[in-house]
Amino acid sequence: MNKKVKFSGLWTAILSVVSVAYIFPILLVVINSFKKKAYISRYPFAIPTDKMFVGLENYVNGLEKTGFFQAFGWTLFITVFSVAVILLCTSMCAWYINRVTNTLTKTMYMLCLFSMVVPFQMVMFTLSKIANILKLNTPWGLIIIYLGYGAGLAVFMFSGFVKSIPIEIEEAAMIDGCTPIQTFFKVVLPVMKPTCVTVAILETMWIWNDYLLPYLVLDIKKYKTISIAIQYLKGGYGTIDMGAMMGVLVLSIIPIIAFYLACQKYIIEGVVAGAVKG
């Protein structure tokens, strides 16, 4: 019994250290966002004193130099609609793959899994060229591209959950006169709620923080996401307005952290629900 208690205490201590290690960089950004630019590089780990403290000046400069609110609007638009399209299309796809067993559905499932394995760097230049040719270099076109890249993980998670849904429920709905589409939206989709929330959280965190795909695809002269706008704080010869950058970084991570903290309990529920069978 004592050995178990000691092991439990050791494991708790390790987890605490790991948690602090993950949180520390975020705290460091918050602390430095209230310092004068000259002190951020010289004393990055120091708590801002009266001499270092600059108030909200860094935040104001960051908002003015990056066009933050416009970038925030485009980022929010792309994230919300991309996640909505991913949830709708992949949940229907996973349901169809599991309920209709043939060569086509097996191939579709394998292609979704394969898309999770292929590194983005292998296709990014080709993708950028095709996006320009097909006029997908807009926020609306980027939503379609995110659907393609987010489908693999989403279909995989939804497929695991669909296997745990008794098919008798769907058969009963069809006997009552529901069409396949009505069965999906009235019976299957409500049962999928835990996995929907989990997929939404994972996809939202990825799309909101993504830099490379919007940078390669979007027409930057017209559309900038927050990640791209922050890069414009770099000046000539490698100079960076560190104060403004720290302020904008804090503003950019607040929404996604708040979203994650509000929904984190659903992640475990969704993962466990999707692992019942399969």
CSV table of C-alpha atoms in Angstrom, one decimal:
chain,number,residue,atom,x,y,z
A,1,MET,CA,0.0,0.0,0.0
A,2,ASN,CA,2.8,2.4,0.9
A,3,LYS,CA,4.5,1.6,-2.4
A,4,LYS,CA,1.3,2.5,-4.3
A,5,VAL,CA,1.1,5.8,-2.4
A,6,LYS,CA,4.7,6.7,-3.1
A,7,PHE,CA,4.3,5.8,-6.8
A,8,SER,CA,1.1,7.9,-6.9
A,9,GLY,CA,2.9,10.8,-5.3
A,10,LEU,CA,5.8,10.5,-7.6
A,11,TRP,CA,3.5,10.4,-10.7
A,12,THR,CA,1.7,13.5,-9.4
A,13,ALA,CA,4.9,15.4,-9.0
A,14,ILE,CA,6.1,14.4,-12.5
A,15,LEU,CA,2.7,15.6,-14.0
A,16,SER,CA,3.0,18.9,-12.1
A,17,VAL,CA,6.5,19.5,-13.4
A,18,VAL,CA,5.4,18.8,-17.0
A,19,SER,CA,2.3,21.0,-16.6
A,20,VAL,CA,4.5,23.9,-15.3
A,21,ALA,CA,6.9,23.3,-18.2
A,22,TYR,CA,4.0,23.7,-20.7
A,23,ILE,CA,2.4,26.7,-19.0
A,24,PHE,CA,5.7,28.6,-18.4
A,25,PRO,CA,6.2,29.8,-22.0
A,26,ILE,CA,2.7,31.3,-22.0
A,27,LEU,CA,3.3,33.0,-18.7
A,28,LEU,CA,6.6,34.4,-20.1
A,29,VAL,CA,4.8,35.9,-23.0
A,30,VAL,CA,2.2,37.6,-20.7
A,31,ILE,CA,4.9,38.9,-18.4
A,32,ASN,CA,7.0,40.4,-21.3
A,33,SER,CA,3.9,42.0,-22.9
A,34,PHE,CA,4.0,44.5,-20.1
A,35,LYS,CA,7.7,45.4,-20.4
A,36,LYS,CA,9.4,48.1,-22.5
A,37,LYS,CA,11.0,46.7,-25.7
A,38,ALA,CA,14.6,47.3,-24.4
A,39,TYR,CA,14.1,45.1,-21.4
A,40,ILE,CA,12.4,42.2,-23.1
A,41,SER,CA,15.6,40.8,-24.7
A,42,ARG,CA,17.8,41.9,-21.8
A,43,TYR,CA,15.7,40.6,-18.9
A,44,PRO,CA,13.2,38.1,-20.4
A,45,PHE,CA,12.6,36.2,-17.2
A,46,ALA,CA,12.3,39.3,-14.9
A,47,ILE,CA,9.0,40.4,-13.4
A,48,PRO,CA,8.3,44.0,-14.8
A,49,THR,CA,9.2,46.6,-12.2
A,50,ASP,CA,8.3,50.3,-12.3
A,51,LYS,CA,11.3,50.9,-14.5
A,52,MET,CA,10.3,48.2,-17.0
A,53,PHE,CA,6.6,48.4,-16.8
A,54,VAL,CA,4.9,50.0,-19.8
A,55,GLY,CA,1.3,49.3,-19.2
A,56,LEU,CA,-0.9,48.6,-22.2
A,57,GLU,CA,1.3,50.4,-24.7
A,58,ASN,CA,2.5,47.2,-26.3
A,59,TYR,CA,-1.1,46.1,-26.8
A,60,VAL,CA,-2.1,49.4,-28.4
A,61,ASN,CA,0.9,49.4,-30.7
A,62,GLY,CA,0.3,45.8,-31.7
A,63,LEU,CA,-3.3,46.5,-32.6
A,64,GLU,CA,-2.4,49.5,-34.7
A,65,LYS,CA,0.6,47.9,-36.6
A,66,THR,CA,-1.0,44.6,-37.4
A,67,GLY,CA,-4.6,45.5,-38.2
A,68,PHE,CA,-5.5,43.0,-35.5
A,69,PHE,CA,-9.3,43.4,-35.6
A,70,GLN,CA,-9.5,42.7,-39.4
A,71,ALA,CA,-7.1,39.7,-39.0
A,72,PHE,CA,-9.2,38.5,-36.1
A,73,GLY,CA,-12.4,38.7,-38.2
A,74,TRP,CA,-10.9,36.7,-41.0
A,75,THR,CA,-9.4,34.1,-38.6
A,76,LEU,CA,-12.7,33.7,-36.8
A,77,PHE,CA,-14.6,33.4,-40.2
A,78,ILE,CA,-12.2,30.8,-41.5
A,79,THR,CA,-12.1,28.8,-38.3
A,80,VAL,CA,-15.9,28.7,-37.6
A,81,PHE,CA,-16.9,27.8,-41.2
A,82,SER,CA,-14.1,25.4,-41.7
A,83,VAL,CA,-14.9,23.5,-38.5
A,84,ALA,CA,-18.7,23.5,-39.4
A,85,VAL,CA,-18.0,22.1,-42.9
A,86,ILE,CA,-15.6,19.5,-41.5
A,87,LEU,CA,-18.1,18.3,-38.9
A,88,LEU,CA,-21.0,18.0,-41.3
A,89,CYS,CA,-19.2,16.4,-44.2
A,90,THR,CA,-16.9,14.0,-42.2
A,91,SER,CA,-19.7,12.8,-39.9
A,92,MET,CA,-21.9,11.9,-42.8
A,93,CYS,CA,-18.9,10.3,-44.6
A,94,ALA,CA,-18.0,8.2,-41.5
A,95,TRP,CA,-21.7,7.1,-41.1
A,96,TYR,CA,-21.9,6.1,-44.8
A,97,ILE,CA,-18.6,4.2,-44.7
A,98,ASN,CA,-19.7,2.1,-41.7
A,99,ARG,CA,-23.2,1.4,-42.9
A,100,VAL,CA,-22.4,0.7,-46.6
A,101,THR,CA,-19.7,-1.9,-46.8
A,102,ASN,CA,-18.2,-2.2,-50.3
A,103,THR,CA,-14.9,-1.6,-52.2
A,104,LEU,CA,-15.7,2.1,-52.6
A,105,THR,CA,-16.3,2.8,-48.9
A,106,LYS,CA,-13.2,0.8,-47.9
A,107,THR,CA,-11.1,2.8,-50.4
A,108,MET,CA,-12.5,6.0,-49.0
A,109,TYR,CA,-11.6,5.1,-45.5
A,110,MET,CA,-8.1,4.1,-46.4
A,111,LEU,CA,-7.6,7.3,-48.3
A,112,CYS,CA,-8.7,9.3,-45.2
A,113,LEU,CA,-6.2,7.4,-43.1
A,114,PHE,CA,-3.5,7.9,-45.7
A,115,SER,CA,-4.1,11.6,-45.6
A,116,MET,CA,-3.1,11.6,-41.9
A,117,VAL,CA,0.3,10.0,-42.8
A,118,VAL,CA,1.4,12.2,-45.7
A,119,PRO,CA,3.4,15.3,-44.4
A,120,PHE,CA,2.1,18.6,-45.5
A,121,GLN,CA,5.5,19.7,-46.7
A,122,MET,CA,5.4,17.1,-49.5
A,123,VAL,CA,2.4,18.7,-51.2
A,124,MET,CA,2.5,22.4,-50.1
A,125,PHE,CA,4.0,23.8,-53.3
A,126,THR,CA,1.7,21.8,-55.5
A,127,LEU,CA,-1.2,22.7,-53.4
A,128,SER,CA,-0.3,26.4,-53.6
A,129,LYS,CA,-0.1,26.3,-57.3
A,130,ILE,CA,-3.4,24.4,-57.7
A,131,ALA,CA,-5.1,26.8,-55.3
A,132,ASN,CA,-4.1,29.8,-57.4
A,133,ILE,CA,-5.3,28.1,-60.6
A,134,LEU,CA,-8.7,27.2,-59.1
A,135,LYS,CA,-9.0,30.6,-57.5
A,136,LEU,CA,-9.1,29.1,-54.0
A,137,ASN,CA,-6.8,31.8,-52.7
A,138,THR,CA,-9.6,33.4,-50.7
A,139,PRO,CA,-11.0,32.6,-47.2
A,140,TRP,CA,-13.9,30.7,-48.9
A,141,GLY,CA,-11.5,28.6,-50.9
A,142,LEU,CA,-9.3,28.0,-47.8
A,143,ILE,CA,-12.4,26.4,-46.1
A,144,ILE,CA,-12.5,23.8,-48.8
A,145,ILE,CA,-8.7,23.1,-48.4
A,146,TYR,CA,-9.1,22.8,-44.7
A,147,LEU,CA,-11.9,20.2,-45.2
A,148,GLY,CA,-9.5,18.1,-47.2
A,149,TYR,CA,-6.7,18.2,-44.6
A,150,GLY,CA,-9.0,17.9,-41.6
A,151,ALA,CA,-11.1,15.0,-43.0
A,152,GLY,CA,-8.6,12.3,-42.2
A,153,LEU,CA,-8.6,12.6,-38.4
A,154,ALA,CA,-12.3,13.5,-38.2
A,155,VAL,CA,-13.5,10.5,-40.3
A,156,PHE,CA,-11.2,8.2,-38.2
A,157,MET,CA,-12.8,9.5,-34.9
A,158,PHE,CA,-16.3,9.5,-36.2
A,159,SER,CA,-16.0,6.0,-37.6
A,160,GLY,CA,-14.9,4.6,-34.3
A,161,PHE,CA,-18.0,6.1,-32.7
A,162,VAL,CA,-20.5,5.0,-35.4
A,163,LYS,CA,-19.4,1.4,-34.8
A,164,SER,CA,-20.7,1.7,-31.2
A,165,ILE,CA,-24.2,2.9,-32.4
A,166,PRO,CA,-26.7,0.0,-32.5
A,167,ILE,CA,-28.0,-0.3,-36.1
A,168,GLU,CA,-31.4,-1.3,-34.7
A,169,ILE,CA,-32.0,2.4,-33.7
A,170,GLU,CA,-31.6,3.4,-37.3
A,171,GLU,CA,-33.7,0.6,-38.6
A,172,ALA,CA,-36.5,1.6,-36.2
A,173,ALA,CA,-36.4,5.2,-37.5
A,174,MET,CA,-36.6,4.0,-41.1
A,175,ILE,CA,-39.6,1.7,-40.2
A,176,ASP,CA,-41.3,4.8,-38.8
A,177,GLY,CA,-40.9,6.5,-42.2
A,178,CYS,CA,-37.6,8.4,-42.0
A,179,THR,CA,-35.4,8.7,-45.0
A,180,PRO,CA,-31.7,8.0,-44.7
A,181,ILE,CA,-31.0,11.8,-44.5
A,182,GLN,CA,-33.7,12.2,-41.8
A,183,THR,CA,-32.3,9.2,-39.9
A,184,PHE,CA,-28.9,10.7,-39.9
A,185,PHE,CA,-29.9,14.2,-38.7
A,186,LYS,CA,-32.6,13.1,-36.3
A,187,VAL,CA,-31.1,9.9,-34.8
A,188,VAL,CA,-27.4,9.5,-35.6
A,189,LEU,CA,-26.1,13.0,-35.3
A,190,PRO,CA,-27.6,13.8,-31.9
A,191,VAL,CA,-26.0,10.6,-30.6
A,192,MET,CA,-22.6,11.7,-32.1
A,193,LYS,CA,-22.6,14.9,-30.0
A,194,PRO,CA,-19.6,13.9,-27.7
A,195,THR,CA,-17.4,13.1,-30.7
A,196,CYS,CA,-18.6,16.2,-32.6
A,197,VAL,CA,-17.5,18.4,-29.7
A,198,THR,CA,-14.1,16.6,-29.5
A,199,VAL,CA,-13.5,16.9,-33.3
A,200,ALA,CA,-14.6,20.6,-33.2
A,201,ILE,CA,-12.1,21.4,-30.4
A,202,LEU,CA,-9.2,19.7,-32.1
A,203,GLU,CA,-9.9,21.2,-35.5
A,204,THR,CA,-10.5,24.6,-34.0
A,205,MET,CA,-7.2,24.7,-32.2
A,206,TRP,CA,-5.4,23.6,-35.4
A,207,ILE,CA,-7.1,26.0,-37.8
A,208,TRP,CA,-6.9,29.0,-35.4
A,209,ASN,CA,-3.2,28.6,-34.8
A,210,ASP,CA,-2.2,27.6,-38.4
A,211,TYR,CA,0.2,29.8,-40.2
A,212,LEU,CA,1.7,27.9,-43.1
A,213,LEU,CA,-1.4,27.0,-45.0
A,214,PRO,CA,-3.0,30.5,-45.0
A,215,TYR,CA,0.4,32.0,-45.9
A,216,LEU,CA,0.8,29.7,-48.9
A,217,VAL,CA,-2.8,29.9,-50.2
A,218,LEU,CA,-4.3,33.3,-49.3
A,219,ASP,CA,-3.8,36.5,-51.2
A,220,ILE,CA,-2.0,38.2,-48.4
A,221,LYS,CA,-2.6,41.7,-49.9
A,222,LYS,CA,-6.3,41.3,-49.3
A,223,TYR,CA,-6.6,38.7,-46.5
A,224,LYS,CA,-4.5,38.2,-43.4
A,225,THR,CA,-5.1,35.8,-40.5
A,226,ILE,CA,-3.8,36.6,-37.0
A,227,SER,CA,-0.7,34.4,-37.5
A,228,ILE,CA,0.2,36.2,-40.7
A,229,ALA,CA,-0.5,39.6,-39.3
A,230,ILE,CA,1.9,39.0,-36.4
A,231,GLN,CA,4.7,38.2,-38.8
A,232,TYR,CA,4.4,41.7,-40.2
A,233,LEU,CA,5.9,43.1,-37.0
A,234,LYS,CA,9.2,42.0,-38.3
A,235,GLY,CA,11.1,45.0,-39.7
A,236,GLY,CA,14.1,45.3,-42.0
A,237,TYR,CA,17.4,43.6,-41.3
A,238,GLY,CA,15.7,41.2,-38.9
A,239,THR,CA,14.4,43.8,-36.4
A,240,ILE,CA,11.3,42.9,-34.5
A,241,ASP,CA,9.0,45.0,-32.3
A,242,MET,CA,9.1,42.5,-29.5
A,243,GLY,CA,6.8,44.6,-27.2
A,244,ALA,CA,4.0,44.8,-29.8
A,245,MET,CA,4.5,41.2,-30.8
A,246,MET,CA,4.1,40.0,-27.2
A,247,GLY,CA,1.0,42.0,-26.8
A,248,VAL,CA,-0.6,40.7,-30.0
A,249,LEU,CA,0.4,37.1,-29.1
A,250,VAL,CA,-1.5,37.4,-25.8
A,251,LEU,CA,-4.6,38.8,-27.5
A,252,SER,CA,-4.5,36.0,-30.1
A,253,ILE,CA,-4.2,33.1,-27.6
A,254,ILE,CA,-6.9,34.4,-25.2
A,255,PRO,CA,-9.9,33.2,-27.4
A,256,ILE,CA,-8.5,29.8,-28.1
A,257,ILE,CA,-7.5,29.1,-24.5
A,258,ALA,CA,-10.9,30.3,-23.3
A,259,PHE,CA,-12.6,28.0,-25.8
A,260,TYR,CA,-10.4,25.0,-24.8
A,261,LEU,CA,-11.0,25.5,-21.1
A,262,ALA,CA,-14.7,25.7,-21.6
A,263,CYS,CA,-14.9,22.5,-23.7
A,264,GLN,CA,-11.9,20.4,-22.5
A,265,LYS,CA,-14.2,18.0,-20.5
A,266,TYR,CA,-15.8,16.9,-23.8
A,267,ILE,CA,-12.5,15.7,-25.2
A,268,ILE,CA,-12.2,12.7,-22.9
A,269,GLU,CA,-15.9,11.9,-23.3
A,270,GLY,CA,-15.6,11.9,-27.1
A,271,VAL,CA,-12.4,9.9,-27.2
A,272,VAL,CA,-13.7,7.3,-24.8
A,273,ALA,CA,-17.1,7.2,-26.7
A,274,GLY,CA,-15.3,6.6,-29.9
A,275,ALA,CA,-13.2,3.8,-28.5
A,276,VAL,CA,-16.1,1.6,-27.4
A,277,LYS,CA,-15.9,-0.6,-30.5
A,278,GLY,CA,-13.5,-1.0,-33.4
